[in-house]
PDB file of C-alpha atoms in Angstrom:
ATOM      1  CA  UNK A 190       0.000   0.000   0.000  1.00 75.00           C
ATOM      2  CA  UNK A 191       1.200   3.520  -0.674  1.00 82.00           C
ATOM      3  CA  UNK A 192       1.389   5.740   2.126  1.00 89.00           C
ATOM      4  CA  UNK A 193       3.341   9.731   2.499  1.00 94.00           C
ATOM      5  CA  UNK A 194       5.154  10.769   5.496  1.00 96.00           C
ATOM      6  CA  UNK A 195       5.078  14.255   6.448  1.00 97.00           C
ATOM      7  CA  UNK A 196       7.611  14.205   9.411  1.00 96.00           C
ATOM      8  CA  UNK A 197       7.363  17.959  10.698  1.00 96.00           C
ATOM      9  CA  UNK A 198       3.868  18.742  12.606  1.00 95.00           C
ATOM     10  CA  UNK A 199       4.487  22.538  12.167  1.00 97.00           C
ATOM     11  CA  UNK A 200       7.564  24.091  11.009  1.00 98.00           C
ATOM     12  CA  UNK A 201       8.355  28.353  11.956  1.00 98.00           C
ATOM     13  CA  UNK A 202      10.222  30.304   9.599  1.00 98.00           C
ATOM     14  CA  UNK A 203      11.070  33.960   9.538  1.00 98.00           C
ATOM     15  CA  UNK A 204       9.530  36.058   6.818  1.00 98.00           C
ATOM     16  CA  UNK A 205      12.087  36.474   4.065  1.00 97.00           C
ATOM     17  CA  UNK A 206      13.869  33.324   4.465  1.00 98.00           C
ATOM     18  CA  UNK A 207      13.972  30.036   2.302  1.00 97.00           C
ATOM     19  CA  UNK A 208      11.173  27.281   3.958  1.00 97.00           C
ATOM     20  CA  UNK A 209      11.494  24.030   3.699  1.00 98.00           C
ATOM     21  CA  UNK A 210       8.135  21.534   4.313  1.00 98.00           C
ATOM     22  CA  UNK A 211       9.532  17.709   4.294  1.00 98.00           C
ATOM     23  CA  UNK A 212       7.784  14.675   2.650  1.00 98.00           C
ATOM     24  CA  UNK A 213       8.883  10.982   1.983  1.00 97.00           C
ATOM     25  CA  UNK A 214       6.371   8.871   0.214  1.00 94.00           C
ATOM     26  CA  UNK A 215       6.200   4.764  -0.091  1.00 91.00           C
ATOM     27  CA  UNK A 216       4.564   3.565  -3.505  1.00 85.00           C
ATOM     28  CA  UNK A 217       5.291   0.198  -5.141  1.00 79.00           C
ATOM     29  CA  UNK A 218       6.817   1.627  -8.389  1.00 77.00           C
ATOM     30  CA  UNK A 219       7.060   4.951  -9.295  1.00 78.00           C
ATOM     31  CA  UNK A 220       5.071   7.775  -8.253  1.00 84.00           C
ATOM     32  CA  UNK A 221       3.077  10.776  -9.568  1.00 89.00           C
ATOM     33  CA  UNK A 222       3.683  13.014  -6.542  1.00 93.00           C
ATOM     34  CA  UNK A 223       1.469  16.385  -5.750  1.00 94.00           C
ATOM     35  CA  UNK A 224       1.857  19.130  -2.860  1.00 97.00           C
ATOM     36  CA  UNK A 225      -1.453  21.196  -2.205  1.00 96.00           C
ATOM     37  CA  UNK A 226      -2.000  23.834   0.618  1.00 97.00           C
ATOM     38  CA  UNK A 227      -5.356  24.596   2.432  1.00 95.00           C
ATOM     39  CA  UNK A 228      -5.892  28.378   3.900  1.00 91.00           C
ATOM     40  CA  UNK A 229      -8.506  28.370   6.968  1.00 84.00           C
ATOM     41  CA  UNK A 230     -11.837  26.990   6.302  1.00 77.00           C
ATOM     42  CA  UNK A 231     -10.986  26.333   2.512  1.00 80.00           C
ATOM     43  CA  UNK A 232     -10.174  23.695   0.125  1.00 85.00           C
ATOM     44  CA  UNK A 233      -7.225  22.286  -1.110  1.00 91.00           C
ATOM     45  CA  UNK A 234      -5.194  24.336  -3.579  1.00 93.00           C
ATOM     46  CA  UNK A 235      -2.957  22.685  -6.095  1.00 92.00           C
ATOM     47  CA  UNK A 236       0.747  23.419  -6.139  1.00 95.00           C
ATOM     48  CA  UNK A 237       2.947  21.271  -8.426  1.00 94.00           C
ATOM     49  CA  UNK A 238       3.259  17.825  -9.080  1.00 92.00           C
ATOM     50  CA  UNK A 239       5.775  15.595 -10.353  1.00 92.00           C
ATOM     51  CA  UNK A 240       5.356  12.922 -13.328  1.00 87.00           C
ATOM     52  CA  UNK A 241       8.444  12.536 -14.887  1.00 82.00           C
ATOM     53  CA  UNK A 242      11.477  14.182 -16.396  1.00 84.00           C
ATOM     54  CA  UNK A 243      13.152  17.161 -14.484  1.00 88.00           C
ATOM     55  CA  UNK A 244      13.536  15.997 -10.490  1.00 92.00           C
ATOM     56  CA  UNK A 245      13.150  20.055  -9.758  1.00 95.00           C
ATOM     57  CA  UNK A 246       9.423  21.060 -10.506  1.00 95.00           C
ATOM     58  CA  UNK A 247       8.380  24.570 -10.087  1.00 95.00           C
ATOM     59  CA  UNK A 248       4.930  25.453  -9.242  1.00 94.00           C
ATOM     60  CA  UNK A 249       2.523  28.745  -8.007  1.00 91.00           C
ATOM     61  CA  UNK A 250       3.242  31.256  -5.816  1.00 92.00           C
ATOM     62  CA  UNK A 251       7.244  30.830  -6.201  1.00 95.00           C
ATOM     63  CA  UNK A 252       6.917  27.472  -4.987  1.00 97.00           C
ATOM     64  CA  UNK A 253       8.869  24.624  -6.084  1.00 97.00           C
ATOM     65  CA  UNK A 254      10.005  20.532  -4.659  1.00 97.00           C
ATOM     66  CA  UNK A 255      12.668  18.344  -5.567  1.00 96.00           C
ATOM     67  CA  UNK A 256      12.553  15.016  -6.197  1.00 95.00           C
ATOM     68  CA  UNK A 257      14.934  12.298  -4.739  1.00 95.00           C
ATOM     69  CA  UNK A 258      14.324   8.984  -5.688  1.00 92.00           C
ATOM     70  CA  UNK A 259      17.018   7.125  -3.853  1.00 93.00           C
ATOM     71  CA  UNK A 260      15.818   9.272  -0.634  1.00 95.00           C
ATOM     72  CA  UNK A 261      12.118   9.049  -1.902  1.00 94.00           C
ATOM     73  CA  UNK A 262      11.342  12.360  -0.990  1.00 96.00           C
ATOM     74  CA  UNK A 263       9.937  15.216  -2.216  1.00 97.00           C
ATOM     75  CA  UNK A 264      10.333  18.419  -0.232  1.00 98.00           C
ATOM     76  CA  UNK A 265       8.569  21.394  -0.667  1.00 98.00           C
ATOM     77  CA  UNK A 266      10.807  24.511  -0.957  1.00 98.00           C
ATOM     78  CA  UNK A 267      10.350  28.638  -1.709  1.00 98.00           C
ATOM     79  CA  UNK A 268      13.331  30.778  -1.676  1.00 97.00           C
ATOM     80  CA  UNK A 269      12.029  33.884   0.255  1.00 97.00           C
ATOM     81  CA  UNK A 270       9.060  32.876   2.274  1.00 97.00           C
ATOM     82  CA  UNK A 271       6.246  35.381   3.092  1.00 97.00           C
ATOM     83  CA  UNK A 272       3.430  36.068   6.150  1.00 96.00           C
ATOM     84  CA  UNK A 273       1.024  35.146   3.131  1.00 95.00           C
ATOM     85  CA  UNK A 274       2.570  31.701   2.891  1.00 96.00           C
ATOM     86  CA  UNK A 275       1.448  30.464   6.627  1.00 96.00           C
ATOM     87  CA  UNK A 276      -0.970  28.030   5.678  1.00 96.00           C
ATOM     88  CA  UNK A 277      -1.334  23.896   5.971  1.00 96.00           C
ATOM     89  CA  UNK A 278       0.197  22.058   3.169  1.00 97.00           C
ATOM     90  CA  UNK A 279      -0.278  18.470   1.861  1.00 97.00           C
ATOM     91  CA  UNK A 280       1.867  16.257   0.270  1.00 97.00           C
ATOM     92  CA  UNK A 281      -0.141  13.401  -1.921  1.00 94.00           C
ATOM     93  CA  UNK A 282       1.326  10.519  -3.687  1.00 91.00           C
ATOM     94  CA  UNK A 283      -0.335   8.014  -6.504  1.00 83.00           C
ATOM     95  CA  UNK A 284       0.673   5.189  -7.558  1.00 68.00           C
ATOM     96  CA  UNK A 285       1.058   4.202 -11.637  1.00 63.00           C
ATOM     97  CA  UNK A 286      -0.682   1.293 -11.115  1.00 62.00           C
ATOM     98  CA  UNK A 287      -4.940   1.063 -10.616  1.00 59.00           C
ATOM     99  CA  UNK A 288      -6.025   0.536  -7.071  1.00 58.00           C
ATOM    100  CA  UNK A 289      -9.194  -1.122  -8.158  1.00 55.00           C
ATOM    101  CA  UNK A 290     -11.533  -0.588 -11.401  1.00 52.00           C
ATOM    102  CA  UNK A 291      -8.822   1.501 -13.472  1.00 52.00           C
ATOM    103  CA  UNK A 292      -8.987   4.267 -10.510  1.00 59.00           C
ATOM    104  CA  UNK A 293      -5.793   5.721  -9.061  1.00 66.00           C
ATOM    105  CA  UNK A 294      -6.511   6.901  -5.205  1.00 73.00           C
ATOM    106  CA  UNK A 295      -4.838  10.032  -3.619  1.00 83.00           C
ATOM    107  CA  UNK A 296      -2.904   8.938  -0.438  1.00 89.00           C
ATOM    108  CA  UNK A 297      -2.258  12.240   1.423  1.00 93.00           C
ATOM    109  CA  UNK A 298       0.628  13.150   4.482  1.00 95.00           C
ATOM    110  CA  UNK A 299      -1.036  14.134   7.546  1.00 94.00           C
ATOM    111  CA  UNK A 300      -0.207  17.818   6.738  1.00 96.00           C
ATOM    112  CA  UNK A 301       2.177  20.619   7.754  1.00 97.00           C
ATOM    113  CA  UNK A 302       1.282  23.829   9.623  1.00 96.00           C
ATOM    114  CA  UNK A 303       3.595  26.536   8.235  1.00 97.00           C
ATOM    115  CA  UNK A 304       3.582  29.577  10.199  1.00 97.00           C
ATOM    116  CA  UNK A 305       5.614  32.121   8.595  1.00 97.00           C
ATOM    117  CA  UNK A 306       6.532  35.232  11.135  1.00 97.00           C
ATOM    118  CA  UNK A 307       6.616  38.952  10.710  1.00 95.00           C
TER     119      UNK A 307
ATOM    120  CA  UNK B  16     -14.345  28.754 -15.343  1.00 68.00           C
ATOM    121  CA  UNK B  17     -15.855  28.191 -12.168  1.00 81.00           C
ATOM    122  CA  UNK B  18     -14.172  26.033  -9.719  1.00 92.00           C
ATOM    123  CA  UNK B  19     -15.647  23.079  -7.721  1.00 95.00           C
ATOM    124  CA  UNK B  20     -18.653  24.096  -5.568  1.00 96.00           C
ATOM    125  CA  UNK B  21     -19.856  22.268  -2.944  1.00 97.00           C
ATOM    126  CA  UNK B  22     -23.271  23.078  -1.168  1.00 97.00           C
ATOM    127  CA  UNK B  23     -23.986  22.843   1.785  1.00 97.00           C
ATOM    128  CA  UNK B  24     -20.983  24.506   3.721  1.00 96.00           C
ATOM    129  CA  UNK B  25     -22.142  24.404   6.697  1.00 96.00           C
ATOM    130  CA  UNK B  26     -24.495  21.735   8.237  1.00 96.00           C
ATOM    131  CA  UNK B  27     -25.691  20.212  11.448  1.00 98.00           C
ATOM    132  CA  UNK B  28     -27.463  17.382  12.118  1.00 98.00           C
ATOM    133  CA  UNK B  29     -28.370  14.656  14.772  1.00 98.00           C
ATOM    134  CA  UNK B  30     -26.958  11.227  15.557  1.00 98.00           C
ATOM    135  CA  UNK B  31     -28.866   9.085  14.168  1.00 98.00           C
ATOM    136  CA  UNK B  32     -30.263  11.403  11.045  1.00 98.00           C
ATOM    137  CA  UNK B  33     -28.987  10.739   7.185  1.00 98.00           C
ATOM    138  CA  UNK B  34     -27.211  13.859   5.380  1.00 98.00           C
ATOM    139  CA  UNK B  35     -26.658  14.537   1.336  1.00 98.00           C
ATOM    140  CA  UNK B  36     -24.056  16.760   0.408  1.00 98.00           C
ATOM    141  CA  UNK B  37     -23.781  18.032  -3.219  1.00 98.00           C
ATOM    142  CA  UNK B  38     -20.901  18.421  -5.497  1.00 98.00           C
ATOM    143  CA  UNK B  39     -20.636  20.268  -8.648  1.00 97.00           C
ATOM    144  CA  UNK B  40     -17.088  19.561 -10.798  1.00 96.00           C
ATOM    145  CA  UNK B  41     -15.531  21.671 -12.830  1.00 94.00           C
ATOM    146  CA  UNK B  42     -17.293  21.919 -16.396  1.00 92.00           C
ATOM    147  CA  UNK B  43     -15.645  19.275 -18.482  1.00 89.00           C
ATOM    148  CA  UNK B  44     -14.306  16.919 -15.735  1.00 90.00           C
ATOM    149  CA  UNK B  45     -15.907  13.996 -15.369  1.00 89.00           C
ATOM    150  CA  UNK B  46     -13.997  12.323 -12.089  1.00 89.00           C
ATOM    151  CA  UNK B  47     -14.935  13.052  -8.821  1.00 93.00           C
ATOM    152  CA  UNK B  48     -13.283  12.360  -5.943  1.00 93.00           C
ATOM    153  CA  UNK B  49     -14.737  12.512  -2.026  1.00 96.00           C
ATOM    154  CA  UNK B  50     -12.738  12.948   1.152  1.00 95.00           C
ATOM    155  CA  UNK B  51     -12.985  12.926   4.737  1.00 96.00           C
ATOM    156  CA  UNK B  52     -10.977  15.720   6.624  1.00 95.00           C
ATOM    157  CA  UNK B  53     -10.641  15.369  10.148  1.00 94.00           C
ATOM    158  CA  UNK B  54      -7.887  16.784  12.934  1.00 89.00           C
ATOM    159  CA  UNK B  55      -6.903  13.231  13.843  1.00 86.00           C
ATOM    160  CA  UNK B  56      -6.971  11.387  11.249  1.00 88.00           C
ATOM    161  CA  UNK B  57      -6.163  13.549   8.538  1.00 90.00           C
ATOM    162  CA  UNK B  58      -7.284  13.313   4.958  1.00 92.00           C
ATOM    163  CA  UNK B  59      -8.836  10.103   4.035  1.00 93.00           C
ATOM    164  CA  UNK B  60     -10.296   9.014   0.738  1.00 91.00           C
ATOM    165  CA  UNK B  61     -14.155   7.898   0.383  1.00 94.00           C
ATOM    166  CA  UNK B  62     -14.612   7.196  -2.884  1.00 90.00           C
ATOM    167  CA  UNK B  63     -14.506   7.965  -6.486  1.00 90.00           C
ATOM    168  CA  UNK B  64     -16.809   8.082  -9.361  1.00 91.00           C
ATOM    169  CA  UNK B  65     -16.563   8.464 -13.535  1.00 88.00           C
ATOM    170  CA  UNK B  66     -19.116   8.755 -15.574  1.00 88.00           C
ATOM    171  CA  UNK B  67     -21.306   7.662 -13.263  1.00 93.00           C
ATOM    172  CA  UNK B  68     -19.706   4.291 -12.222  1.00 91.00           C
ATOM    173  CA  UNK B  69     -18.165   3.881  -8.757  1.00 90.00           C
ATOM    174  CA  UNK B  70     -14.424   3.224  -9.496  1.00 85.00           C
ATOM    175  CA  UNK B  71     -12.752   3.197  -6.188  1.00 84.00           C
ATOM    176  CA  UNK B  72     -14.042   2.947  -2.455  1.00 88.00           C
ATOM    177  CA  UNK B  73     -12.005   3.568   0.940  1.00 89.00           C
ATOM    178  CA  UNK B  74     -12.561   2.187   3.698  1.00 90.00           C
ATOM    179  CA  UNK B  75     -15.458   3.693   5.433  1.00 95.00           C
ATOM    180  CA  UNK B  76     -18.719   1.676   6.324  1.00 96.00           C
ATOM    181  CA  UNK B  77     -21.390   0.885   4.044  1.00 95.00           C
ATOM    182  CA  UNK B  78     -23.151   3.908   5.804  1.00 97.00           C
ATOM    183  CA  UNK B  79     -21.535   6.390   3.360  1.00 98.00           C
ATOM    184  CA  UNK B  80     -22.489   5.806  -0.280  1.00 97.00           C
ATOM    185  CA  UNK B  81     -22.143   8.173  -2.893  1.00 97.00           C
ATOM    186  CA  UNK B  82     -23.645   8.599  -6.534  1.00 97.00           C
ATOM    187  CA  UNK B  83     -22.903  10.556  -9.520  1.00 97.00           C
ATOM    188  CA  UNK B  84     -25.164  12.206 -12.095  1.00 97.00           C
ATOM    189  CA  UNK B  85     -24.404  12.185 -16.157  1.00 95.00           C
ATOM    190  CA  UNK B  86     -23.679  15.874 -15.996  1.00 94.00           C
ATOM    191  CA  UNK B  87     -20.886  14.909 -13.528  1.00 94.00           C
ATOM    192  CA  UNK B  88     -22.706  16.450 -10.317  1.00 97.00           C
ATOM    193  CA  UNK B  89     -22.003  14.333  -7.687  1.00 98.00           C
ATOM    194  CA  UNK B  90     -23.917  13.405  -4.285  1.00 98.00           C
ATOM    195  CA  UNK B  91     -22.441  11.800  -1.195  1.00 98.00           C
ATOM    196  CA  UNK B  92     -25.208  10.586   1.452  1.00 98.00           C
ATOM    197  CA  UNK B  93     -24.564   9.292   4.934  1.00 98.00           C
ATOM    198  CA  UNK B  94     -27.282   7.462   6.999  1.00 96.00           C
ATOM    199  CA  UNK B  95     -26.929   6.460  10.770  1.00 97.00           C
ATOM    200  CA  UNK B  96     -25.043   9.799  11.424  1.00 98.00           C
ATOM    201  CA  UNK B  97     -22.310   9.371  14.366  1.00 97.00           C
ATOM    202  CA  UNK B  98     -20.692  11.980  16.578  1.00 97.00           C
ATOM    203  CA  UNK B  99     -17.352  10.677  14.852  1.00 96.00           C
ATOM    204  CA  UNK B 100     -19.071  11.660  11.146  1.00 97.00           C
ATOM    205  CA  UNK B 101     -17.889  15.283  12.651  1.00 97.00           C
ATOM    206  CA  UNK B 102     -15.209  16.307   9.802  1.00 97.00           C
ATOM    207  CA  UNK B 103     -14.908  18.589   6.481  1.00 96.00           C
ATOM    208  CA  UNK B 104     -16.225  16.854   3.805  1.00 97.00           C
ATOM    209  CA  UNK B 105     -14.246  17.823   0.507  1.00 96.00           C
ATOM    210  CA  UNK B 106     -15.066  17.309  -2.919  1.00 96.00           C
ATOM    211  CA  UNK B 107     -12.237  17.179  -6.298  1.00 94.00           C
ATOM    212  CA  UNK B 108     -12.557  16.722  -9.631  1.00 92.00           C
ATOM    213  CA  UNK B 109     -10.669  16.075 -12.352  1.00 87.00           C
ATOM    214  CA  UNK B 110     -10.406  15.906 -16.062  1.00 82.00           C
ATOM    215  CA  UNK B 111      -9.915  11.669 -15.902  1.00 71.00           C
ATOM    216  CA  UNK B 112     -10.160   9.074 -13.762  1.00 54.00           C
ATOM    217  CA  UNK B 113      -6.594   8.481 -13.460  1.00 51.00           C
ATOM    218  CA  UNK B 114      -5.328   6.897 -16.583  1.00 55.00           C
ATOM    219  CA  UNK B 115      -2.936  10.759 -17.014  1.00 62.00           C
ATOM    220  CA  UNK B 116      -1.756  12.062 -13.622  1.00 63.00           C
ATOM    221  CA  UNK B 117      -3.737  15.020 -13.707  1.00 74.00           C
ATOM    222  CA  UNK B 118      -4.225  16.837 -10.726  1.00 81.00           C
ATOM    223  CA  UNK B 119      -7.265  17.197  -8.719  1.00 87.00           C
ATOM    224  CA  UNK B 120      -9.516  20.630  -8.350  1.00 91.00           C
ATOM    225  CA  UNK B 121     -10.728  20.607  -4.708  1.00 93.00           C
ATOM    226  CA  UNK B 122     -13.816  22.497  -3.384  1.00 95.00           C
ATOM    227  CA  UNK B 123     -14.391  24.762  -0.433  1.00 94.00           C
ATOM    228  CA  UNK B 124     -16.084  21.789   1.475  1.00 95.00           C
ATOM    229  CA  UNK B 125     -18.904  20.836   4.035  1.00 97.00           C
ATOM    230  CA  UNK B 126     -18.339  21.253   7.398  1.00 96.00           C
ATOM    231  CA  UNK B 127     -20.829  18.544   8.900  1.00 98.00           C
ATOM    232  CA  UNK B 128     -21.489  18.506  12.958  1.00 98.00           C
ATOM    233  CA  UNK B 129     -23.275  15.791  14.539  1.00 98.00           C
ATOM    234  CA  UNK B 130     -24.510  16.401  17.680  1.00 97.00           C
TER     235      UNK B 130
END
């Protein structure tokens, strides 16, 4: 079964410096990986994903996550984080390969509180 | 193009009552997905439907069943409601079910308290 670790409950970063939000995933072959981020009492907002190809994939809002396949990882990065930024973010793996009737299923991390400060 | 609504937002029922909540995709995709948001246990997957076929079911009771329309709209209906039902129900779409990895719209939600 695939499953996504997100090891950090909350992580605290200064405005203006680079964040970092961790995520290691377990899949049995190889993975389309996503990152989404949920402001208060709203849904999920997409990101970036990864499919193939280049391991760094750049996304919205100046985001971007780099893949590691030998660490199976896929952290979440930004260069110059902002107050704007403090939200909850998801990291989602699926697998290549149906998990029943030609669907592929979403497993999510349990989620990371960023909390970016003035 | 509008996003994904969802309707209800907010809703509270009774233990033992049955709730529908109602989900509206994004015009042109055809898969939608349902999830179960809750503080402890995170986001967990309830089921999927294309083109009005069931493709994929988590693991929730039989109490939560789902259908979906052939202009996509989707319906999610819990009987028997529990105190533990308590969560943010979220809805996503997208424009297949799965066969390209293409990434799923959520909506706002429905927050759903039993009492």
């Amino acid at each position: 079964a695939q499953s996504v670790a997100q090891p950090e409950d909350q992580v605290n970063v200064a405005e203006g410096n680079p964040l970092t939000v961790k995520c290691t995933y377990s899949v049995s072959g190889n993975p389309y990986l996503f990152w989404y981020v949920q402001y208060p009492n709203r849904g999920l907002q997409f990101l970036l994903k990864y499919i193939t190809g280049d391991n760094l994939v750049k996304g919205s809002y100046g985001f971007e996550a780099e893949f590691n396949k030998s660490q199976t990882s896929f952290h979440l990065k930004k260069p110059s984080a902002l107050v704007s930024d403090s939200a909850l973010y998801f990291c989602a793996v699926r697998d290549i390969t149906p998990s029943g009737a030609g669907s592929y299923q979403l497993t999510f991390g349990k989620g990371t509180k960023l909390s970016v400060i003035p | 193009k509008a996003g994904v609504t969802q309707t209800p937002r907010y809703l509270i029922k009774t233990r033992g009552q049955q709730v529908t909540l109602s989900c509206s995709p994004i015009s042109g995709h055809r898969s939608v997905s349902w999830y179960q948001q809750t503080p402890g246990q995170g986001l967990q997957f309830l089921f999927e439907y294309f083109s009005e076929t069931q493709r994929n079911k988590g693991n929730f009771p039989g109490r939560f069943s789902g259908r979906q329309f052939s202009n996509s709209r989707s319906e999610m209906n819990v009987s028997t409601l529990e105190l533990g039902d308590s969560a943010l129900y979220l809805c996503a779409s997208s424009l297949v079910s799965g066969r390209d990895p293409y990434e799923q719209y959520f909506g706002p939600g429905t927050r759903l308290t039993v009492t």
